[in-house]
PDB file of C-alpha atoms and ligand atoms in Angstrom:
ATOM      1  CA  MET A   1     -22.469  -4.006 -15.645  1.00 86.00           C
ATOM      2  CA  ARG A   2     -19.204  -1.853 -16.539  1.00 91.00           C
ATOM      3  CA  LYS A   3     -18.506  -0.118 -13.072  1.00 94.00           C
ATOM      4  CA  VAL A   4     -18.138   3.828 -13.982  1.00 97.00           C
ATOM      5  CA  VAL A   5     -16.795   5.070 -10.944  1.00 98.00           C
ATOM      6  CA  ILE A   6     -16.693   8.403 -10.717  1.00 98.00           C
ATOM      7  CA  LEU A   7     -14.121  10.875  -7.992  1.00 97.00           C
ATOM      8  CA  LEU A   8     -15.277  13.759  -6.449  1.00 97.00           C
ATOM      9  CA  GLY A   9     -13.668  16.753  -3.856  1.00 95.00           C
ATOM     10  CA  PRO A  10     -11.583  19.496  -3.393  1.00 93.00           C
ATOM     11  CA  PRO A  11      -8.294  19.475  -5.188  1.00 90.00           C
ATOM     12  CA  GLY A  12      -5.636  17.977  -3.316  1.00 88.00           C
ATOM     13  CA  SER A  13      -8.376  15.739  -1.453  1.00 92.00           C
ATOM     14  CA  GLY A  14      -6.464  12.990  -3.178  1.00 91.00           C
ATOM     15  CA  LYS A  15      -8.527  11.700  -6.120  1.00 94.00           C
ATOM     16  CA  GLY A  16      -5.565  10.988  -8.023  1.00 92.00           C
ATOM     17  CA  SER A  17      -3.784   9.453  -5.947  1.00 91.00           C
ATOM     18  CA  GLN A  18      -6.581   6.743  -5.502  1.00 96.00           C
ATOM     19  CA  ALA A  19      -7.981   6.672  -8.907  1.00 96.00           C
ATOM     20  CA  PHE A  20      -4.091   5.231  -9.376  1.00 93.00           C
ATOM     21  CA  MET A  21      -5.081   2.251  -7.138  1.00 96.00           C
ATOM     22  CA  ILE A  22      -8.430   1.849  -8.272  1.00 97.00           C
ATOM     23  CA  ARG A  23      -6.583   1.372 -11.765  1.00 95.00           C
ATOM     24  CA  GLU A  24      -4.837  -1.330  -9.853  1.00 94.00           C
ATOM     25  CA  ALA A  25      -6.957  -3.516  -7.607  1.00 96.00           C
ATOM     26  CA  PHE A  26     -10.027  -3.329 -10.543  1.00 96.00           C
ATOM     27  CA  GLY A  27      -9.137  -3.199 -14.043  1.00 95.00           C
ATOM     28  CA  LEU A  28     -10.387  -0.119 -14.576  1.00 97.00           C
ATOM     29  CA  ALA A  29      -9.205   3.108 -17.157  1.00 97.00           C
ATOM     30  CA  HIS A  30      -8.020   5.885 -15.491  1.00 96.00           C
ATOM     31  CA  ILE A  31      -9.627   9.323 -17.110  1.00 97.00           C
ATOM     32  CA  SER A  32      -7.982  12.208 -15.417  1.00 95.00           C
ATOM     33  CA  THR A  33      -9.323  15.706 -17.666  1.00 96.00           C
ATOM     34  CA  GLY A  34      -6.683  17.232 -15.908  1.00 94.00           C
ATOM     35  CA  ASP A  35      -4.222  14.835 -17.744  1.00 93.00           C
ATOM     36  CA  LEU A  36      -5.858  14.061 -20.481  1.00 96.00           C
ATOM     37  CA  LEU A  37      -5.405  18.796 -21.113  1.00 97.00           C
ATOM     38  CA  ARG A  38      -1.843  18.740 -20.053  1.00 94.00           C
ATOM     39  CA  GLU A  39      -1.050  16.046 -22.755  1.00 94.00           C
ATOM     40  CA  GLU A  40      -2.977  18.159 -25.485  1.00 96.00           C
ATOM     41  CA  ILE A  41      -0.469  21.139 -24.135  1.00 96.00           C
ATOM     42  CA  ARG A  42       2.168  19.134 -24.505  1.00 94.00           C
ATOM     43  CA  GLN A  43       1.415  18.287 -27.964  1.00 96.00           C
ATOM     44  CA  GLY A  44       0.911  21.408 -28.761  1.00 96.00           C
ATOM     45  CA  ASN A  45      -2.975  21.045 -30.187  1.00 96.00           C
ATOM     46  CA  ALA A  46      -5.084  24.347 -30.393  1.00 95.00           C
ATOM     47  CA  LEU A  47      -7.177  22.728 -28.015  1.00 95.00           C
ATOM     48  CA  GLY A  48      -4.729  22.866 -25.146  1.00 96.00           C
ATOM     49  CA  LEU A  49      -3.250  25.650 -25.597  1.00 95.00           C
ATOM     50  CA  GLU A  50      -6.749  27.368 -25.874  1.00 97.00           C
ATOM     51  CA  ALA A  51      -7.341  25.657 -22.380  1.00 97.00           C
ATOM     52  CA  LYS A  52      -3.928  25.704 -20.823  1.00 96.00           C
ATOM     53  CA  GLY A  53      -4.255  29.517 -19.959  1.00 95.00           C
ATOM     54  CA  TYR A  54      -7.312  28.892 -17.540  1.00 96.00           C
ATOM     55  CA  MET A  55      -5.323  27.067 -16.307  1.00 95.00           C
ATOM     56  CA  ASP A  56      -2.747  27.976 -15.511  1.00 94.00           C
ATOM     57  CA  LYS A  57      -4.165  31.083 -13.924  1.00 93.00           C
ATOM     58  CA  GLY A  58      -6.697  27.817 -11.908  1.00 93.00           C
ATOM     59  CA  THR A  59     -10.388  28.907 -13.368  1.00 95.00           C
ATOM     60  CA  PHE A  60     -11.950  26.873 -16.298  1.00 96.00           C
ATOM     61  CA  PRO A  61     -12.576  26.195 -19.755  1.00 97.00           C
ATOM     62  CA  PRO A  62     -15.752  26.268 -21.959  1.00 97.00           C
ATOM     63  CA  ASP A  63     -17.520  22.899 -20.786  1.00 97.00           C
ATOM     64  CA  GLU A  64     -17.208  22.196 -25.018  1.00 97.00           C
ATOM     65  CA  LEU A  65     -13.670  21.798 -25.052  1.00 97.00           C
ATOM     66  CA  ILE A  66     -13.842  19.917 -21.297  1.00 97.00           C
ATOM     67  CA  ILE A  67     -16.727  16.974 -23.336  1.00 97.00           C
ATOM     68  CA  LYS A  68     -14.798  16.951 -26.129  1.00 96.00           C
ATOM     69  CA  VAL A  69     -11.057  15.871 -24.399  1.00 97.00           C
ATOM     70  CA  LEU A  70     -13.038  13.892 -22.576  1.00 96.00           C
ATOM     71  CA  MET A  71     -15.426  11.642 -25.317  1.00 95.00           C
ATOM     72  CA  HIS A  72     -12.277  11.462 -27.164  1.00 94.00           C
ATOM     73  CA  GLY A  73     -10.248   9.982 -23.862  1.00 95.00           C
ATOM     74  CA  LEU A  74     -13.149   7.482 -23.128  1.00 94.00           C
ATOM     75  CA  GLU A  75     -12.930   6.452 -26.949  1.00 93.00           C
ATOM     76  CA  LYS A  76      -9.949   4.694 -26.265  1.00 92.00           C
ATOM     77  CA  PRO A  77     -10.218   0.422 -25.442  1.00 94.00           C
ATOM     78  CA  GLU A  78      -9.209   0.227 -21.772  1.00 94.00           C
ATOM     79  CA  CYS A  79     -12.036   1.975 -21.098  1.00 94.00           C
ATOM     80  CA  ALA A  80     -13.868  -0.716 -22.801  1.00 91.00           C
ATOM     81  CA  PRO A  81     -14.337  -2.472 -18.870  1.00 92.00           C
ATOM     82  CA  GLY A  82     -15.147   0.094 -17.000  1.00 96.00           C
ATOM     83  CA  PHE A  83     -13.588   3.218 -16.124  1.00 97.00           C
ATOM     84  CA  ILE A  84     -12.962   6.206 -13.082  1.00 98.00           C
ATOM     85  CA  LEU A  85     -13.520   9.697 -13.683  1.00 98.00           C
ATOM     86  CA  ASP A  86     -11.142  11.535 -12.102  1.00 96.00           C
ATOM     87  CA  GLY A  87     -11.998  15.395 -11.843  1.00 95.00           C
ATOM     88  CA  VAL A  88     -14.905  15.667 -14.135  1.00 97.00           C
ATOM     89  CA  PRO A  89     -17.324  16.502 -14.470  1.00 97.00           C
ATOM     90  CA  ARG A  90     -16.659  20.080 -12.121  1.00 96.00           C
ATOM     91  CA  THR A  91     -20.005  21.615 -13.306  1.00 96.00           C
ATOM     92  CA  ILE A  92     -23.314  21.292 -13.411  1.00 96.00           C
ATOM     93  CA  ASN A  93     -22.836  21.476 -16.869  1.00 97.00           C
ATOM     94  CA  GLN A  94     -20.801  18.599 -17.695  1.00 97.00           C
ATOM     95  CA  ALA A  95     -22.625  16.174 -15.851  1.00 97.00           C
ATOM     96  CA  GLU A  96     -26.026  16.246 -17.105  1.00 96.00           C
ATOM     97  CA  ILE A  97     -24.045  16.278 -20.491  1.00 96.00           C
ATOM     98  CA  LEU A  98     -22.211  13.083 -19.133  1.00 94.00           C
ATOM     99  CA  ASP A  99     -25.999  11.193 -17.788  1.00 93.00           C
ATOM    100  CA  LYS A 100     -27.259  10.966 -20.760  1.00 93.00           C
ATOM    101  CA  ASN A 101     -23.853   8.772 -22.154  1.00 89.00           C
ATOM    102  CA  PHE A 102     -24.610   6.823 -19.464  1.00 89.00           C
ATOM    103  CA  GLY A 103     -26.524   4.450 -21.080  1.00 86.00           C
ATOM    104  CA  GLU A 104     -28.595   0.940 -18.211  1.00 86.00           C
ATOM    105  CA  ASN A 105     -25.536  -1.406 -18.887  1.00 89.00           C
ATOM    106  CA  ASP A 106     -23.194   1.453 -16.671  1.00 92.00           C
ATOM    107  CA  LYS A 107     -23.146   1.258 -12.664  1.00 94.00           C
ATOM    108  CA  ARG A 108     -22.303   4.551 -11.308  1.00 95.00           C
ATOM    109  CA  ILE A 109     -20.273   4.979  -8.160  1.00 97.00           C
ATOM    110  CA  VAL A 110     -20.022   8.415  -6.669  1.00 98.00           C
ATOM    111  CA  ILE A 111     -17.549   8.508  -4.608  1.00 98.00           C
ATOM    112  CA  ASN A 112     -17.041  11.686  -2.682  1.00 97.00           C
ATOM    113  CA  LEU A 113     -13.533  12.209  -0.433  1.00 97.00           C
ATOM    114  CA  LYS A 114     -14.057  15.263   2.278  1.00 95.00           C
ATOM    115  CA  LEU A 115     -11.893  17.017   3.233  1.00 92.00           C
ATOM    116  CA  PRO A 116     -11.547  19.782   5.755  1.00 90.00           C
ATOM    117  CA  THR A 117      -9.969  23.925   3.949  1.00 84.00           C
ATOM    118  CA  LYS A 118      -7.386  24.593   6.163  1.00 80.00           C
ATOM    119  CA  VAL A 119      -5.233  20.729   5.086  1.00 88.00           C
ATOM    120  CA  ILE A 120      -6.775  21.375   0.811  1.00 88.00           C
ATOM    121  CA  ILE A 121      -3.958  24.677   0.093  1.00 87.00           C
ATOM    122  CA  ASP A 122      -0.731  22.754   2.485  1.00 86.00           C
ATOM    123  CA  ARG A 123      -1.572  19.081   0.768  1.00 87.00           C
ATOM    124  CA  ILE A 124      -1.882  21.068  -3.071  1.00 90.00           C
ATOM    125  CA  THR A 125       1.092  23.475  -2.641  1.00 91.00           C
ATOM    126  CA  GLY A 126       3.349  20.036  -1.659  1.00 93.00           C
ATOM    127  CA  ARG A 127       1.885  17.803  -4.023  1.00 93.00           C
ATOM    128  CA  ARG A 128       4.408  16.571  -6.320  1.00 95.00           C
ATOM    129  CA  VAL A 129       4.400  14.192  -9.605  1.00 94.00           C
ATOM    130  CA  CYS A 130       6.682  11.805 -12.062  1.00 95.00           C
ATOM    131  CA  SER A 131       7.162  14.090 -14.792  1.00 94.00           C
ATOM    132  CA  GLN A 132       6.634  10.159 -16.911  1.00 94.00           C
ATOM    133  CA  CYS A 133       4.556   8.184 -16.056  1.00 92.00           C
ATOM    134  CA  GLY A 134       2.453  10.475 -13.913  1.00 90.00           C
ATOM    135  CA  ALA A 135       2.241   9.240 -10.203  1.00 92.00           C
ATOM    136  CA  PRO A 136       1.452  11.381  -6.796  1.00 90.00           C
ATOM    137  CA  TYR A 137       3.496  12.256  -4.102  1.00 93.00           C
ATOM    138  CA  HIS A 138       3.479  14.864  -1.255  1.00 92.00           C
ATOM    139  CA  VAL A 139       7.802  16.199  -0.742  1.00 94.00           C
ATOM    140  CA  GLU A 140       5.884  15.785   3.671  1.00 90.00           C
ATOM    141  CA  PHE A 141       3.138  12.989   3.498  1.00 86.00           C
ATOM    142  CA  SER A 142       4.127  10.065   0.122  1.00 89.00           C
ATOM    143  CA  PRO A 143       7.312  11.226  -0.228  1.00 95.00           C
ATOM    144  CA  SER A 144       9.127   9.806  -3.129  1.00 97.00           C
ATOM    145  CA  LYS A 145      12.804   7.268  -2.161  1.00 97.00           C
ATOM    146  CA  SER A 146      14.832   8.538  -3.376  1.00 97.00           C
ATOM    147  CA  LYS A 147      14.168  12.845  -3.496  1.00 96.00           C
ATOM    148  CA  GLY A 148      13.191  13.817  -6.813  1.00 97.00           C
ATOM    149  CA  VAL A 149      12.953  10.650  -8.658  1.00 98.00           C
ATOM    150  CA  CYS A 150       9.839   8.428  -9.484  1.00 97.00           C
ATOM    151  CA  ASP A 151       9.844   4.913  -6.984  1.00 97.00           C
ATOM    152  CA  LEU A 152       7.771   3.803  -9.849  1.00 96.00           C
ATOM    153  CA  CYS A 153       9.956   4.601 -13.178  1.00 97.00           C
ATOM    154  CA  GLY A 154      12.442   6.687 -12.666  1.00 97.00           C
ATOM    155  CA  GLY A 155      11.560   9.732 -14.029  1.00 97.00           C
ATOM    156  CA  ARG A 156      11.807  13.758 -12.203  1.00 98.00           C
ATOM    157  CA  LEU A 157       9.853  14.663 -10.347  1.00 98.00           C
ATOM    158  CA  ILE A 158       7.900  18.402 -10.469  1.00 96.00           C
ATOM    159  CA  GLN A 159       5.476  20.967  -9.130  1.00 94.00           C
ATOM    160  CA  ARG A 160       2.676  21.663 -11.403  1.00 90.00           C
ATOM    161  CA  PRO A 161       2.782  25.700 -12.523  1.00 88.00           C
ATOM    162  CA  ASP A 162      -1.040  25.603 -11.387  1.00 90.00           C
ATOM    163  CA  ASP A 163      -0.143  24.096  -8.026  1.00 91.00           C
ATOM    164  CA  THR A 164       1.698  26.917  -6.333  1.00 90.00           C
ATOM    165  CA  GLU A 165      -0.549  29.096  -3.325  1.00 89.00           C
ATOM    166  CA  GLU A 166      -1.861  31.262  -5.146  1.00 90.00           C
ATOM    167  CA  VAL A 167      -3.627  29.941  -8.233  1.00 92.00           C
ATOM    168  CA  ALA A 168      -4.945  27.343  -5.705  1.00 90.00           C
ATOM    169  CA  LYS A 169      -5.937  28.981  -3.287  1.00 89.00           C
ATOM    170  CA  THR A 170      -8.676  30.330  -7.197  1.00 92.00           C
ATOM    171  CA  ARG A 171      -8.835  26.694  -7.904  1.00 91.00           C
ATOM    172  CA  PHE A 172     -10.804  26.132  -4.455  1.00 90.00           C
ATOM    173  CA  GLU A 173     -12.442  28.807  -5.064  1.00 92.00           C
ATOM    174  CA  PHE A 174     -13.968  27.394  -8.196  1.00 92.00           C
ATOM    175  CA  PHE A 175     -14.687  24.089  -6.355  1.00 93.00           C
ATOM    176  CA  GLU A 176     -17.074  25.276  -4.229  1.00 93.00           C
ATOM    177  CA  ASN A 177     -18.561  27.311  -6.230  1.00 95.00           C
ATOM    178  CA  GLN A 178     -19.143  25.307  -9.894  1.00 92.00           C
ATOM    179  CA  THR A 179     -18.417  21.491  -8.167  1.00 93.00           C
ATOM    180  CA  ALA A 180     -19.136  21.203  -4.991  1.00 92.00           C
ATOM    181  CA  PRO A 181     -23.075  21.145  -5.988  1.00 94.00           C
ATOM    182  CA  ILE A 182     -22.695  19.014  -8.205  1.00 96.00           C
ATOM    183  CA  ILE A 183     -22.744  16.849  -5.335  1.00 96.00           C
ATOM    184  CA  ASP A 184     -26.105  16.994  -4.111  1.00 96.00           C
ATOM    185  CA  PHE A 185     -26.351  16.355  -7.899  1.00 97.00           C
ATOM    186  CA  TYR A 186     -25.863  13.315  -7.589  1.00 97.00           C
ATOM    187  CA  ARG A 187     -26.806  12.390  -4.397  1.00 97.00           C
ATOM    188  CA  LYS A 188     -30.579  12.513  -5.591  1.00 97.00           C
ATOM    189  CA  GLN A 189     -30.384   9.991  -7.537  1.00 95.00           C
ATOM    190  CA  GLU A 190     -28.562   7.842  -4.326  1.00 96.00           C
ATOM    191  CA  LEU A 191     -25.161   7.619  -6.187  1.00 96.00           C
ATOM    192  CA  VAL A 192     -22.940   8.779  -3.390  1.00 97.00           C
ATOM    193  CA  THR A 193     -20.510   7.042  -0.729  1.00 97.00           C
ATOM    194  CA  ASP A 194     -19.148  10.161   1.363  1.00 97.00           C
ATOM    195  CA  ILE A 195     -15.379   9.133   2.649  1.00 97.00           C
ATOM    196  CA  ASP A 196     -14.079  12.061   5.604  1.00 96.00           C
ATOM    197  CA  CYS A 197     -10.418  12.037   4.729  1.00 95.00           C
ATOM    198  CA  ASP A 198      -9.119  13.814   7.427  1.00 92.00           C
ATOM    199  CA  GLY A 199      -6.070  11.735   9.604  1.00 90.00           C
ATOM    200  CA  LEU A 200      -6.690   8.688   7.138  1.00 93.00           C
ATOM    201  CA  SER A 201      -3.906   7.559   4.932  1.00 91.00           C
ATOM    202  CA  LYS A 202      -3.694   6.790   1.308  1.00 91.00           C
ATOM    203  CA  ASP A 203      -4.574   3.342   1.979  1.00 95.00           C
ATOM    204  CA  GLU A 204      -6.831   3.543   4.861  1.00 97.00           C
ATOM    205  CA  VAL A 205      -9.622   5.954   2.284  1.00 97.00           C
ATOM    206  CA  PHE A 206      -9.078   3.181  -0.083  1.00 98.00           C
ATOM    207  CA  LYS A 207     -10.009   0.500   1.308  1.00 98.00           C
ATOM    208  CA  LEU A 208     -12.998   2.458   2.731  1.00 98.00           C
ATOM    209  CA  ILE A 209     -13.506   3.002  -1.305  1.00 98.00           C
ATOM    210  CA  GLU A 210     -13.071  -0.332  -1.925  1.00 97.00           C
ATOM    211  CA  LEU A 211     -15.622  -1.313   0.628  1.00 96.00           C
ATOM    212  CA  ALA A 212     -17.967   0.810  -1.711  1.00 96.00           C
ATOM    213  CA  LEU A 213     -16.824  -0.671  -4.679  1.00 95.00           C
ATOM    214  CA  THR A 214     -17.999  -4.303  -3.889  1.00 93.00           C
ATOM    215  CA  SER A 215     -20.693  -4.336  -1.844  1.00 82.00           C
TER     216      SER A 215
HETATM  217  P1  AMP B 301      -6.646  17.987 -11.896  1.00 83.85           P
HETATM  218  O1  AMP B 301      -5.618  18.198 -12.897  1.00 83.85           O
HETATM  219  O2  AMP B 301      -7.818  17.130 -12.308  1.00 83.85           O
HETATM  220  O3  AMP B 301      -6.493  19.028 -10.733  1.00 83.85           O
HETATM  221  O4  AMP B 301      -6.947  19.058 -13.678  1.00 83.85           O
HETATM  222  C1  AMP B 301      -6.081  20.911 -13.386  1.00 83.85           C
HETATM  223  C2  AMP B 301      -6.496  22.611 -13.948  1.00 83.85           C
HETATM  224  O5  AMP B 301      -8.223  21.651 -15.127  1.00 83.85           O
HETATM  225  C3  AMP B 301      -8.244  22.198 -13.321  1.00 83.85           C
HETATM  226  O6  AMP B 301      -7.756  23.505 -12.190  1.00 83.85           O
HETATM  227  C4  AMP B 301      -8.405  23.375 -14.634  1.00 83.85           C
HETATM  228  O7  AMP B 301      -8.263  24.570 -14.850  1.00 83.85           O
HETATM  229  C5  AMP B 301      -7.903  22.620 -15.850  1.00 83.85           C
HETATM  230  N1  AMP B 301      -9.052  21.139 -15.450  1.00 83.85           N
HETATM  231  C6  AMP B 301      -9.545  19.311 -15.530  1.00 83.85           C
HETATM  232  N2  AMP B 301     -11.059  19.042 -15.589  1.00 83.85           N
HETATM  233  C7  AMP B 301     -12.171  19.500 -15.728  1.00 83.85           C
HETATM  234  C8  AMP B 301     -13.668  19.740 -15.802  1.00 83.85           C
HETATM  235  N3  AMP B 301     -13.697  17.925 -16.155  1.00 83.85           N
HETATM  236  N4  AMP B 301     -14.000  20.245 -16.645  1.00 83.85           N
HETATM  237  C9  AMP B 301     -13.529  22.783 -16.796  1.00 83.85           C
HETATM  238  N5  AMP B 301     -11.923  22.443 -16.509  1.00 83.85           N
HETATM  239  C10 AMP B 301     -11.107  21.021 -16.077  1.00 83.85           C
END
């Protein structure tokens, strides 16, 4: 059986941090469409440049573009034992297309990370990522040992351009309108484990995810 972990939750709910921990513990590949798009931008590819306009505003690039980037990402050999989908699907259309790509050998587990709206904007605006390895931090809740420097690789920590307060608000609206309905889409298939993250540490959330992945 190939494990397919689908991480759902609003921006800032900790999907990236948890994906990092799941990858280490379960040996699954981490597929983040946001990271794949940022890599396309970094390389100056046409697809990346098209996506950038949407991402800078906090809106979504067209589904066809996302699916193309995703399918390319899933071809990586490290996906063979299974993978974690972080930040995808984000629309019902993407979820339906993805469903068609899974077979009987795929065990899908959907983790829904829940967080109250008031906490989300604080989480996003305080977020920092390593410019080299992508490791996630938060200036207040999960700071690096040395300010501005990644604990893992010594890379420089940066704020993503779409983590400003204004863009974060648009991203949250897009989540509510386009992405939240996906939870019901998977709930109907009885695949969802809900995790209430408010007041829990990263490790406490991870323990609950671990339970869902091993039971
Ligand atoms: P993330 O790193 O997951 O927060 O994604 C950053 C941005 O990339 C989002 O705000 C969207 O503009 C874009 N993006 C990433 N994944 C998707 C997706 N599955 N569907 C639509 N847009 C996406």
